[in-house]
Amino acid sequence: MSTVPPRARDGKRLPSVSVTSRSGGKVAVMATRRPVILIDLPPHHRRSFLDDELVSRLAAVGEVRDLDREWSGPDLRLAADAVVTGWASKRLPDRLADADRLRLVAHTGGTVRFLVPRRLIDAGVTVTQTSSAMAPAVAELCLVQTITLLRRLPAIGERMRQRDWSGAIAIPPGRSLQGMHVGVIGASRVGRAYIAAVRALGGVVSVYDPYLADADARRMGVKRAGLGELLAGCPVVALHAPVTEATRGMLDARRLATIADDGILINTARSALIDTAALVAELRSGRLSAALDVFDVEPLAQDDPLWSLPNVLLTPHRGAATAQTSTAMGEMAVTEIERFFRGEPPIAPVSASIYDTIA
């Protein structure tokens, strides 16, 4: 039998492929057919993440197809060799049948728990994600929110829109990030990017993260702290932790009450980290202010009390929503697919060991 790889449509030879079998071992497979790469993104996300150049790169690897978003019956994604997914993708089935071909899920996002059952990873499906491409933009929004609230810009802006110069002047002076004690809950990729930005502007950072090693904390220039110590000692608290059994509802009424008066809470991570009713009560009292990009129910209900609170800065879950970030996430997903079918290890794999802790 000939060992010469077949040719793609553009005339280039297709390489042999090394993939992970369901038993966990590496299996070399001669590329006797082109892999099928299925794009499971709604049209507006597809345009944002995958420009013509990136689609051409995918087409050099395999046959690119778009998923029919209205499909019913058997999950068509299981018949593809690789699938590009996003926030709007439906959850994959728990099990693979012997005839299913799916070997790679390249997710354009962070957490995959809503999308990929752990059983598929255990069965040998490679899963990758692009949170490292998202981190700079989310951290940037966090920094903007922090400074905006420290400088009391929402209240000042409202007075200025009312042409009330003297009223704007009468608002108490804001605070600078220089020398400010900032508490970061979760040294995730976004958390670390935010820490670097805050420290660059003179902020003093404490971090609560049970998984953060002392050596890493020293390299980052931060102080490790217990949760209670952090909340009591930091007028600014930013959340960058994943939702796990240990972190769900971690900021309840008791914990929120320990934040100093005139404190600021920033949450671009997950709403489930906070007891929302307790937070609303604190905000209504005027004791705290907050910037929120994530909510228990999205879109935010029209009658939600958060809309009317003047000390809350709201954004509609847009932390990573920049043109550059979308392109970077798409490029990373395409690179993961190229590497996989060249038999190279993934850049950002989601293994079973980090499945529950990845943000």
PDB file of C-alpha atoms in Angstrom, residues 36-335:
ATOM      1  CA  VAL A  36     -14.650  17.496   8.327  1.00  0.00           C
ATOM      2  CA  ILE A  37     -14.523  20.741  10.304  1.00  0.00           C
ATOM      3  CA  LEU A  38     -17.938  21.930  11.431  1.00  0.00           C
ATOM      4  CA  ILE A  39     -18.496  25.562  12.455  1.00  0.00           C
ATOM      5  CA  ASP A  40     -21.114  25.698  15.206  1.00  0.00           C
ATOM      6  CA  LEU A  41     -21.480  29.485  15.407  1.00  0.00           C
ATOM      7  CA  PRO A  42     -24.473  31.687  14.572  1.00  0.00           C
ATOM      8  CA  PRO A  43     -23.870  33.897  11.505  1.00  0.00           C
ATOM      9  CA  HIS A  44     -23.017  37.083  13.437  1.00  0.00           C
ATOM     10  CA  HIS A  45     -20.498  35.242  15.630  1.00  0.00           C
ATOM     11  CA  ARG A  46     -19.025  33.466  12.609  1.00  0.00           C
ATOM     12  CA  ARG A  47     -18.367  36.809  10.928  1.00  0.00           C
ATOM     13  CA  SER A  48     -16.772  38.207  14.099  1.00  0.00           C
ATOM     14  CA  PHE A  49     -14.513  35.253  14.848  1.00  0.00           C
ATOM     15  CA  LEU A  50     -13.654  33.807  11.445  1.00  0.00           C
ATOM     16  CA  ASP A  51     -12.687  36.163   8.645  1.00  0.00           C
ATOM     17  CA  ASP A  52     -11.989  34.943   5.111  1.00  0.00           C
ATOM     18  CA  GLU A  53      -8.309  34.330   5.844  1.00  0.00           C
ATOM     19  CA  LEU A  54      -9.081  32.132   8.856  1.00  0.00           C
ATOM     20  CA  VAL A  55     -11.723  30.166   6.927  1.00  0.00           C
ATOM     21  CA  SER A  56      -9.152  29.623   4.159  1.00  0.00           C
ATOM     22  CA  ARG A  57      -6.735  28.224   6.740  1.00  0.00           C
ATOM     23  CA  LEU A  58      -9.414  25.812   7.910  1.00  0.00           C
ATOM     24  CA  ALA A  59     -10.140  24.814   4.319  1.00  0.00           C
ATOM     25  CA  ALA A  60      -6.466  23.916   3.878  1.00  0.00           C
ATOM     26  CA  VAL A  61      -6.877  21.422   6.721  1.00  0.00           C
ATOM     27  CA  GLY A  62     -10.220  19.869   5.851  1.00  0.00           C
ATOM     28  CA  GLU A  63     -13.717  20.255   4.494  1.00  0.00           C
ATOM     29  CA  VAL A  64     -15.368  23.218   6.203  1.00  0.00           C
ATOM     30  CA  ARG A  65     -19.101  23.091   6.819  1.00  0.00           C
ATOM     31  CA  ASP A  66     -21.513  25.350   8.675  1.00  0.00           C
ATOM     32  CA  LEU A  67     -23.894  23.730  11.137  1.00  0.00           C
ATOM     33  CA  ASP A  68     -27.581  24.089  10.398  1.00  0.00           C
ATOM     34  CA  ARG A  69     -28.655  25.975  13.515  1.00  0.00           C
ATOM     35  CA  GLU A  70     -32.158  24.482  13.282  1.00  0.00           C
ATOM     36  CA  TRP A  71     -31.055  20.862  13.108  1.00  0.00           C
ATOM     37  CA  SER A  72     -33.060  18.131  14.801  1.00  0.00           C
ATOM     38  CA  GLY A  73     -32.450  14.442  15.295  1.00  0.00           C
ATOM     39  CA  PRO A  74     -28.920  13.039  15.641  1.00  0.00           C
ATOM     40  CA  ASP A  75     -26.283  15.577  16.650  1.00  0.00           C
ATOM     41  CA  LEU A  76     -24.502  16.441  13.400  1.00  0.00           C
ATOM     42  CA  ARG A  77     -21.437  17.643  15.315  1.00  0.00           C
ATOM     43  CA  LEU A  78     -20.603  14.075  16.298  1.00  0.00           C
ATOM     44  CA  ALA A  79     -20.195  13.193  12.612  1.00  0.00           C
ATOM     45  CA  ALA A  80     -17.480  15.842  12.175  1.00  0.00           C
ATOM     46  CA  ASP A  81     -13.824  15.345  13.031  1.00  0.00           C
ATOM     47  CA  ALA A  82     -13.564  18.783  14.629  1.00  0.00           C
ATOM     48  CA  VAL A  83     -16.076  21.424  15.644  1.00  0.00           C
ATOM     49  CA  VAL A  84     -15.648  25.134  16.347  1.00  0.00           C
ATOM     50  CA  THR A  85     -18.043  26.173  19.116  1.00  0.00           C
ATOM     51  CA  GLY A  86     -19.036  29.364  20.919  1.00  0.00           C
ATOM     52  CA  TRP A  87     -21.285  30.796  23.617  1.00  0.00           C
ATOM     53  CA  ALA A  88     -24.443  30.063  21.585  1.00  0.00           C
ATOM     54  CA  SER A  89     -23.603  26.401  20.982  1.00  0.00           C
ATOM     55  CA  LYS A  90     -25.857  23.700  22.405  1.00  0.00           C
ATOM     56  CA  ARG A  91     -24.528  21.180  24.892  1.00  0.00           C
ATOM     57  CA  LEU A  92     -22.915  18.132  23.329  1.00  0.00           C
ATOM     58  CA  PRO A  93     -24.226  14.642  24.173  1.00  0.00           C
ATOM     59  CA  ASP A  94     -22.739  12.779  27.146  1.00  0.00           C
ATOM     60  CA  ARG A  95     -21.563   9.798  25.142  1.00  0.00           C
ATOM     61  CA  LEU A  96     -20.037   8.896  21.790  1.00  0.00           C
ATOM     62  CA  ALA A  97     -21.199   5.975  19.689  1.00  0.00           C
ATOM     63  CA  ASP A  98     -18.688   3.776  17.887  1.00  0.00           C
ATOM     64  CA  ALA A  99     -19.513   5.433  14.557  1.00  0.00           C
ATOM     65  CA  ASP A 100     -19.055   9.000  15.837  1.00  0.00           C
ATOM     66  CA  ARG A 101     -15.996  10.815  14.452  1.00  0.00           C
ATOM     67  CA  LEU A 102     -15.706  13.803  16.783  1.00  0.00           C
ATOM     68  CA  ARG A 103     -12.151  14.139  18.121  1.00  0.00           C
ATOM     69  CA  LEU A 104     -11.673  17.883  18.684  1.00  0.00           C
ATOM     70  CA  VAL A 105     -13.770  20.716  20.114  1.00  0.00           C
ATOM     71  CA  ALA A 106     -12.147  24.120  19.570  1.00  0.00           C
ATOM     72  CA  HIS A 107     -14.178  26.480  21.743  1.00  0.00           C
ATOM     73  CA  THR A 108     -14.108  30.250  21.180  1.00  0.00           C
ATOM     74  CA  GLY A 109     -14.632  31.096  24.843  1.00  0.00           C
ATOM     75  CA  GLY A 110     -13.478  30.289  28.363  1.00  0.00           C
ATOM     76  CA  THR A 111     -15.437  27.778  30.401  1.00  0.00           C
ATOM     77  CA  VAL A 112     -16.691  24.696  28.555  1.00  0.00           C
ATOM     78  CA  ARG A 113     -18.730  23.155  31.366  1.00  0.00           C
ATOM     79  CA  PHE A 114     -22.002  24.340  29.832  1.00  0.00           C
ATOM     80  CA  LEU A 115     -21.029  22.778  26.504  1.00  0.00           C
ATOM     81  CA  VAL A 116     -18.787  19.712  26.859  1.00  0.00           C
ATOM     82  CA  PRO A 117     -19.641  16.952  29.343  1.00  0.00           C
ATOM     83  CA  ARG A 118     -16.629  15.684  31.266  1.00  0.00           C
ATOM     84  CA  ARG A 119     -17.373  12.202  29.875  1.00  0.00           C
ATOM     85  CA  LEU A 120     -16.342  13.336  26.388  1.00  0.00           C
ATOM     86  CA  ILE A 121     -12.939  14.428  27.679  1.00  0.00           C
ATOM     87  CA  ASP A 122     -12.606  11.140  29.528  1.00  0.00           C
ATOM     88  CA  ALA A 123     -13.511   9.377  26.276  1.00  0.00           C
ATOM     89  CA  GLY A 124     -10.539  10.992  24.496  1.00  0.00           C
ATOM     90  CA  VAL A 125     -12.075  14.043  22.819  1.00  0.00           C
ATOM     91  CA  THR A 126      -9.558  16.908  22.834  1.00  0.00           C
ATOM     92  CA  VAL A 127     -11.101  20.177  24.022  1.00  0.00           C
ATOM     93  CA  THR A 128      -9.433  23.579  23.733  1.00  0.00           C
ATOM     94  CA  GLN A 129     -10.511  27.079  24.723  1.00  0.00           C
ATOM     95  CA  THR A 130      -9.430  30.669  24.098  1.00  0.00           C
ATOM     96  CA  SER A 131      -9.594  32.426  27.459  1.00  0.00           C
ATOM     97  CA  SER A 132      -6.003  33.639  27.081  1.00  0.00           C
ATOM     98  CA  ALA A 133      -7.093  35.607  24.005  1.00  0.00           C
ATOM     99  CA  MET A 134      -9.993  37.122  25.984  1.00  0.00           C
ATOM    100  CA  ALA A 135      -8.056  38.047  29.115  1.00  0.00           C
ATOM    101  CA  PRO A 136      -6.536  41.396  28.016  1.00  0.00           C
ATOM    102  CA  ALA A 137      -9.874  42.869  26.951  1.00  0.00           C
ATOM    103  CA  VAL A 138     -11.765  41.738  30.057  1.00  0.00           C
ATOM    104  CA  ALA A 139      -8.989  43.032  32.297  1.00  0.00           C
ATOM    105  CA  GLU A 140      -9.044  46.332  30.417  1.00  0.00           C
ATOM    106  CA  LEU A 141     -12.786  46.739  31.040  1.00  0.00           C
ATOM    107  CA  CYS A 142     -12.223  45.902  34.711  1.00  0.00           C
ATOM    108  CA  LEU A 143      -9.559  48.577  34.963  1.00  0.00           C
ATOM    109  CA  VAL A 144     -11.816  51.152  33.291  1.00  0.00           C
ATOM    110  CA  GLN A 145     -14.658  50.262  35.659  1.00  0.00           C
ATOM    111  CA  THR A 146     -12.360  50.524  38.674  1.00  0.00           C
ATOM    112  CA  ILE A 147     -11.117  53.987  37.773  1.00  0.00           C
ATOM    113  CA  THR A 148     -14.583  55.167  36.735  1.00  0.00           C
ATOM    114  CA  LEU A 149     -16.047  54.325  40.126  1.00  0.00           C
ATOM    115  CA  LEU A 150     -13.035  55.516  42.103  1.00  0.00           C
ATOM    116  CA  ARG A 151     -13.277  58.918  40.411  1.00  0.00           C
ATOM    117  CA  ARG A 152     -17.103  59.028  40.847  1.00  0.00           C
ATOM    118  CA  LEU A 153     -17.517  59.668  37.131  1.00  0.00           C
ATOM    119  CA  PRO A 154     -21.110  58.362  36.808  1.00  0.00           C
ATOM    120  CA  ALA A 155     -22.388  60.884  39.391  1.00  0.00           C
ATOM    121  CA  ILE A 156     -20.273  63.695  37.969  1.00  0.00           C
ATOM    122  CA  GLY A 157     -21.383  62.888  34.426  1.00  0.00           C
ATOM    123  CA  GLU A 158     -25.039  62.932  35.446  1.00  0.00           C
ATOM    124  CA  ARG A 159     -24.680  66.380  37.006  1.00  0.00           C
ATOM    125  CA  MET A 160     -22.881  67.696  33.937  1.00  0.00           C
ATOM    126  CA  ARG A 161     -25.605  66.356  31.622  1.00  0.00           C
ATOM    127  CA  GLN A 162     -28.041  68.377  33.724  1.00  0.00           C
ATOM    128  CA  ARG A 163     -25.820  71.458  33.168  1.00  0.00           C
ATOM    129  CA  ASP A 164     -25.284  71.535  36.934  1.00  0.00           C
ATOM    130  CA  TRP A 165     -21.664  72.644  37.179  1.00  0.00           C
ATOM    131  CA  SER A 166     -21.836  73.522  40.847  1.00  0.00           C
ATOM    132  CA  GLY A 167     -23.551  70.222  41.632  1.00  0.00           C
ATOM    133  CA  ALA A 168     -20.747  68.315  39.900  1.00  0.00           C
ATOM    134  CA  ILE A 169     -18.146  70.299  41.840  1.00  0.00           C
ATOM    135  CA  ALA A 170     -19.984  69.524  45.102  1.00  0.00           C
ATOM    136  CA  ILE A 171     -19.607  65.750  44.687  1.00  0.00           C
ATOM    137  CA  PRO A 172     -16.948  64.524  47.160  1.00  0.00           C
ATOM    138  CA  PRO A 173     -13.481  64.100  45.623  1.00  0.00           C
ATOM    139  CA  GLY A 174     -12.755  60.782  44.015  1.00  0.00           C
ATOM    140  CA  ARG A 175      -9.850  58.503  44.782  1.00  0.00           C
ATOM    141  CA  SER A 176      -6.752  57.594  42.807  1.00  0.00           C
ATOM    142  CA  LEU A 177      -5.589  54.085  42.016  1.00  0.00           C
ATOM    143  CA  GLN A 178      -2.109  55.150  43.115  1.00  0.00           C
ATOM    144  CA  GLY A 179      -1.562  53.542  46.529  1.00  0.00           C
ATOM    145  CA  MET A 180      -5.080  52.052  46.582  1.00  0.00           C
ATOM    146  CA  HIS A 181      -5.437  48.611  48.147  1.00  0.00           C
ATOM    147  CA  VAL A 182      -7.157  46.395  45.592  1.00  0.00           C
ATOM    148  CA  GLY A 183      -8.368  42.883  46.392  1.00  0.00           C
ATOM    149  CA  VAL A 184      -8.518  40.321  43.606  1.00  0.00           C
ATOM    150  CA  ILE A 185     -10.492  37.117  44.111  1.00  0.00           C
ATOM    151  CA  GLY A 186      -9.118  34.546  41.681  1.00  0.00           C
ATOM    152  CA  ALA A 187      -5.692  34.648  40.009  1.00  0.00           C
ATOM    153  CA  SER A 188      -7.136  33.480  36.683  1.00  0.00           C
ATOM    154  CA  ARG A 189      -5.799  34.638  33.325  1.00  0.00           C
ATOM    155  CA  VAL A 190      -8.068  37.686  33.495  1.00  0.00           C
ATOM    156  CA  GLY A 191      -7.210  38.194  37.143  1.00  0.00           C
ATOM    157  CA  ARG A 192      -3.494  38.234  36.381  1.00  0.00           C
ATOM    158  CA  ALA A 193      -3.910  40.666  33.493  1.00  0.00           C
ATOM    159  CA  TYR A 194      -5.968  42.962  35.753  1.00  0.00           C
ATOM    160  CA  ILE A 195      -3.371  42.690  38.522  1.00  0.00           C
ATOM    161  CA  ALA A 196      -0.601  43.746  36.122  1.00  0.00           C
ATOM    162  CA  ALA A 197      -2.624  46.763  34.968  1.00  0.00           C
ATOM    163  CA  VAL A 198      -3.515  47.848  38.510  1.00  0.00           C
ATOM    164  CA  ARG A 199       0.071  47.526  39.711  1.00  0.00           C
ATOM    165  CA  ALA A 200       1.310  49.503  36.699  1.00  0.00           C
ATOM    166  CA  LEU A 201      -0.799  52.418  37.958  1.00  0.00           C
ATOM    167  CA  GLY A 202       0.449  52.120  41.512  1.00  0.00           C
ATOM    168  CA  GLY A 203      -2.213  49.904  43.065  1.00  0.00           C
ATOM    169  CA  VAL A 204      -1.315  47.607  45.973  1.00  0.00           C
ATOM    170  CA  VAL A 205      -2.817  44.170  45.290  1.00  0.00           C
ATOM    171  CA  SER A 206      -3.889  41.374  47.620  1.00  0.00           C
ATOM    172  CA  VAL A 207      -5.123  38.083  46.139  1.00  0.00           C
ATOM    173  CA  TYR A 208      -7.402  35.396  47.504  1.00  0.00           C
ATOM    174  CA  ASP A 209      -6.900  32.169  45.560  1.00  0.00           C
ATOM    175  CA  PRO A 210      -6.315  28.821  47.294  1.00  0.00           C
ATOM    176  CA  TYR A 211      -4.490  27.585  44.178  1.00  0.00           C
ATOM    177  CA  LEU A 212      -2.011  30.482  43.999  1.00  0.00           C
ATOM    178  CA  ALA A 213       1.480  29.358  45.044  1.00  0.00           C
ATOM    179  CA  ASP A 214       3.688  31.604  47.152  1.00  0.00           C
ATOM    180  CA  ALA A 215       6.305  31.701  44.398  1.00  0.00           C
ATOM    181  CA  ASP A 216       3.722  32.859  41.844  1.00  0.00           C
ATOM    182  CA  ALA A 217       2.478  35.541  44.229  1.00  0.00           C
ATOM    183  CA  ARG A 218       6.027  36.847  44.664  1.00  0.00           C
ATOM    184  CA  ARG A 219       6.577  36.921  40.903  1.00  0.00           C
ATOM    185  CA  MET A 220       3.314  38.846  40.451  1.00  0.00           C
ATOM    186  CA  GLY A 221       4.196  41.293  43.232  1.00  0.00           C
ATOM    187  CA  VAL A 222       1.034  40.602  45.236  1.00  0.00           C
ATOM    188  CA  LYS A 223       0.186  39.580  48.774  1.00  0.00           C
ATOM    189  CA  ARG A 224      -1.718  36.338  49.355  1.00  0.00           C
ATOM    190  CA  ALA A 225      -4.624  36.907  51.735  1.00  0.00           C
ATOM    191  CA  GLY A 226      -7.557  35.058  53.212  1.00  0.00           C
ATOM    192  CA  LEU A 227     -10.979  36.028  51.942  1.00  0.00           C
ATOM    193  CA  GLY A 228     -11.987  37.784  55.151  1.00  0.00           C
ATOM    194  CA  GLU A 229      -8.700  39.680  55.349  1.00  0.00           C
ATOM    195  CA  LEU A 230      -8.998  40.779  51.721  1.00  0.00           C
ATOM    196  CA  LEU A 231     -12.579  42.036  52.016  1.00  0.00           C
ATOM    197  CA  ALA A 232     -11.881  43.966  55.199  1.00  0.00           C
ATOM    198  CA  GLY A 233      -8.648  45.506  53.973  1.00  0.00           C
ATOM    199  CA  CYS A 234      -9.352  46.416  50.348  1.00  0.00           C
ATOM    200  CA  PRO A 235     -11.703  49.271  49.364  1.00  0.00           C
ATOM    201  CA  VAL A 236     -11.762  47.822  45.824  1.00  0.00           C
ATOM    202  CA  VAL A 237     -12.647  44.153  45.276  1.00  0.00           C
ATOM    203  CA  ALA A 238     -12.555  42.552  41.812  1.00  0.00           C
ATOM    204  CA  LEU A 239     -13.903  39.070  41.086  1.00  0.00           C
ATOM    205  CA  HIS A 240     -12.024  36.830  38.653  1.00  0.00           C
ATOM    206  CA  ALA A 241     -12.836  33.356  39.991  1.00  0.00           C
ATOM    207  CA  PRO A 242     -14.691  30.436  38.344  1.00  0.00           C
ATOM    208  CA  VAL A 243     -17.965  29.134  39.723  1.00  0.00           C
ATOM    209  CA  THR A 244     -17.394  25.925  41.661  1.00  0.00           C
ATOM    210  CA  GLU A 245     -19.070  24.330  44.658  1.00  0.00           C
ATOM    211  CA  ALA A 246     -16.611  26.238  46.831  1.00  0.00           C
ATOM    212  CA  THR A 247     -17.109  29.649  45.198  1.00  0.00           C
ATOM    213  CA  ARG A 248     -20.844  29.692  44.442  1.00  0.00           C
ATOM    214  CA  GLY A 249     -22.422  32.447  46.551  1.00  0.00           C
ATOM    215  CA  MET A 250     -19.111  33.121  48.290  1.00  0.00           C
ATOM    216  CA  LEU A 251     -19.950  36.812  48.712  1.00  0.00           C
ATOM    217  CA  ASP A 252     -23.106  36.522  50.797  1.00  0.00           C
ATOM    218  CA  ALA A 253     -24.644  39.163  53.071  1.00  0.00           C
ATOM    219  CA  ARG A 254     -22.162  38.444  55.861  1.00  0.00           C
ATOM    220  CA  ARG A 255     -19.151  38.747  53.589  1.00  0.00           C
ATOM    221  CA  LEU A 256     -20.419  41.843  51.769  1.00  0.00           C
ATOM    222  CA  ALA A 257     -20.969  43.571  55.116  1.00  0.00           C
ATOM    223  CA  THR A 258     -17.242  43.320  55.867  1.00  0.00           C
ATOM    224  CA  ILE A 259     -16.273  45.519  52.912  1.00  0.00           C
ATOM    225  CA  ALA A 260     -15.538  49.039  54.149  1.00  0.00           C
ATOM    226  CA  ASP A 261     -18.000  51.876  53.590  1.00  0.00           C
ATOM    227  CA  ASP A 262     -17.627  53.510  50.170  1.00  0.00           C
ATOM    228  CA  GLY A 263     -16.182  50.251  48.887  1.00  0.00           C
ATOM    229  CA  ILE A 264     -16.262  49.199  45.231  1.00  0.00           C
ATOM    230  CA  LEU A 265     -17.107  45.749  43.848  1.00  0.00           C
ATOM    231  CA  ILE A 266     -16.226  44.783  40.264  1.00  0.00           C
ATOM    232  CA  ASN A 267     -17.659  41.601  38.730  1.00  0.00           C
ATOM    233  CA  THR A 268     -16.891  40.600  35.162  1.00  0.00           C
ATOM    234  CA  ALA A 269     -16.545  36.903  36.088  1.00  0.00           C
ATOM    235  CA  ARG A 270     -19.770  35.098  37.051  1.00  0.00           C
ATOM    236  CA  SER A 271     -22.861  36.423  38.832  1.00  0.00           C
ATOM    237  CA  ALA A 272     -23.227  33.195  40.827  1.00  0.00           C
ATOM    238  CA  LEU A 273     -20.211  34.212  42.900  1.00  0.00           C
ATOM    239  CA  ILE A 274     -22.376  36.808  44.667  1.00  0.00           C
ATOM    240  CA  ASP A 275     -25.683  36.621  46.552  1.00  0.00           C
ATOM    241  CA  THR A 276     -27.465  39.100  44.295  1.00  0.00           C
ATOM    242  CA  ALA A 277     -30.238  39.957  46.758  1.00  0.00           C
ATOM    243  CA  ALA A 278     -27.646  40.764  49.424  1.00  0.00           C
ATOM    244  CA  LEU A 279     -25.687  42.897  46.967  1.00  0.00           C
ATOM    245  CA  VAL A 280     -28.807  44.838  45.950  1.00  0.00           C
ATOM    246  CA  ALA A 281     -29.522  45.536  49.611  1.00  0.00           C
ATOM    247  CA  GLU A 282     -26.008  46.924  50.102  1.00  0.00           C
ATOM    248  CA  LEU A 283     -26.277  49.026  46.957  1.00  0.00           C
ATOM    249  CA  ARG A 284     -29.648  50.420  47.967  1.00  0.00           C
ATOM    250  CA  SER A 285     -28.142  51.522  51.261  1.00  0.00           C
ATOM    251  CA  GLY A 286     -25.575  53.523  49.321  1.00  0.00           C
ATOM    252  CA  ARG A 287     -22.743  51.962  51.306  1.00  0.00           C
ATOM    253  CA  LEU A 288     -21.138  50.279  48.284  1.00  0.00           C
ATOM    254  CA  SER A 289     -20.935  50.897  44.554  1.00  0.00           C
ATOM    255  CA  ALA A 290     -20.497  48.231  41.905  1.00  0.00           C
ATOM    256  CA  ALA A 291     -19.676  47.584  38.278  1.00  0.00           C
ATOM    257  CA  LEU A 292     -21.427  44.487  36.933  1.00  0.00           C
ATOM    258  CA  ASP A 293     -20.989  42.803  33.555  1.00  0.00           C
ATOM    259  CA  VAL A 294     -22.633  39.475  34.479  1.00  0.00           C
ATOM    260  CA  PHE A 295     -26.087  38.725  35.857  1.00  0.00           C
ATOM    261  CA  ASP A 296     -28.170  35.841  37.190  1.00  0.00           C
ATOM    262  CA  VAL A 297     -30.503  36.090  34.191  1.00  0.00           C
ATOM    263  CA  GLU A 298     -29.394  37.582  30.892  1.00  0.00           C
ATOM    264  CA  PRO A 299     -30.723  39.792  29.408  1.00  0.00           C
ATOM    265  CA  LEU A 300     -31.377  41.619  32.674  1.00  0.00           C
ATOM    266  CA  ALA A 301     -35.141  41.701  33.375  1.00  0.00           C
ATOM    267  CA  GLN A 302     -36.838  45.035  32.730  1.00  0.00           C
ATOM    268  CA  ASP A 303     -38.073  45.229  36.332  1.00  0.00           C
ATOM    269  CA  ASP A 304     -34.719  44.338  37.896  1.00  0.00           C
ATOM    270  CA  PRO A 305     -33.817  46.833  40.650  1.00  0.00           C
ATOM    271  CA  LEU A 306     -30.247  47.134  39.357  1.00  0.00           C
ATOM    272  CA  TRP A 307     -31.442  49.333  36.479  1.00  0.00           C
ATOM    273  CA  SER A 308     -32.489  52.174  38.774  1.00  0.00           C
ATOM    274  CA  LEU A 309     -29.599  52.240  41.238  1.00  0.00           C
ATOM    275  CA  PRO A 310     -27.350  55.274  40.631  1.00  0.00           C
ATOM    276  CA  ASN A 311     -24.287  53.665  42.220  1.00  0.00           C
ATOM    277  CA  VAL A 312     -24.157  50.755  39.776  1.00  0.00           C
ATOM    278  CA  LEU A 313     -22.306  50.711  36.467  1.00  0.00           C
ATOM    279  CA  LEU A 314     -23.938  48.120  34.182  1.00  0.00           C
ATOM    280  CA  THR A 315     -22.593  46.556  30.979  1.00  0.00           C
ATOM    281  CA  PRO A 316     -24.369  43.739  29.065  1.00  0.00           C
ATOM    282  CA  HIS A 317     -21.797  40.924  29.432  1.00  0.00           C
ATOM    283  CA  ARG A 318     -19.419  42.597  27.031  1.00  0.00           C
ATOM    284  CA  GLY A 319     -16.121  42.163  28.839  1.00  0.00           C
ATOM    285  CA  ALA A 320     -14.358  40.489  25.908  1.00  0.00           C
ATOM    286  CA  ALA A 321     -16.339  42.218  23.178  1.00  0.00           C
ATOM    287  CA  THR A 322     -13.727  44.029  21.135  1.00  0.00           C
ATOM    288  CA  ALA A 323     -12.989  43.550  17.452  1.00  0.00           C
ATOM    289  CA  GLN A 324      -9.389  42.614  18.216  1.00  0.00           C
ATOM    290  CA  THR A 325     -10.404  40.033  20.801  1.00  0.00           C
ATOM    291  CA  SER A 326     -12.881  38.279  18.510  1.00  0.00           C
ATOM    292  CA  THR A 327     -10.237  37.980  15.816  1.00  0.00           C
ATOM    293  CA  ALA A 328      -7.645  36.720  18.306  1.00  0.00           C
ATOM    294  CA  MET A 329     -10.055  34.073  19.628  1.00  0.00           C
ATOM    295  CA  GLY A 330     -10.889  32.893  16.119  1.00  0.00           C
ATOM    296  CA  GLU A 331      -7.210  32.772  15.182  1.00  0.00           C
ATOM    297  CA  MET A 332      -6.425  30.746  18.293  1.00  0.00           C
ATOM    298  CA  ALA A 333      -9.203  28.241  17.569  1.00  0.00           C
ATOM    299  CA  VAL A 334      -7.983  27.815  13.990  1.00  0.00           C
ATOM    300  CA  THR A 335      -4.402  27.354  15.192  1.00  0.00           C
TER     301      THR A 335
END
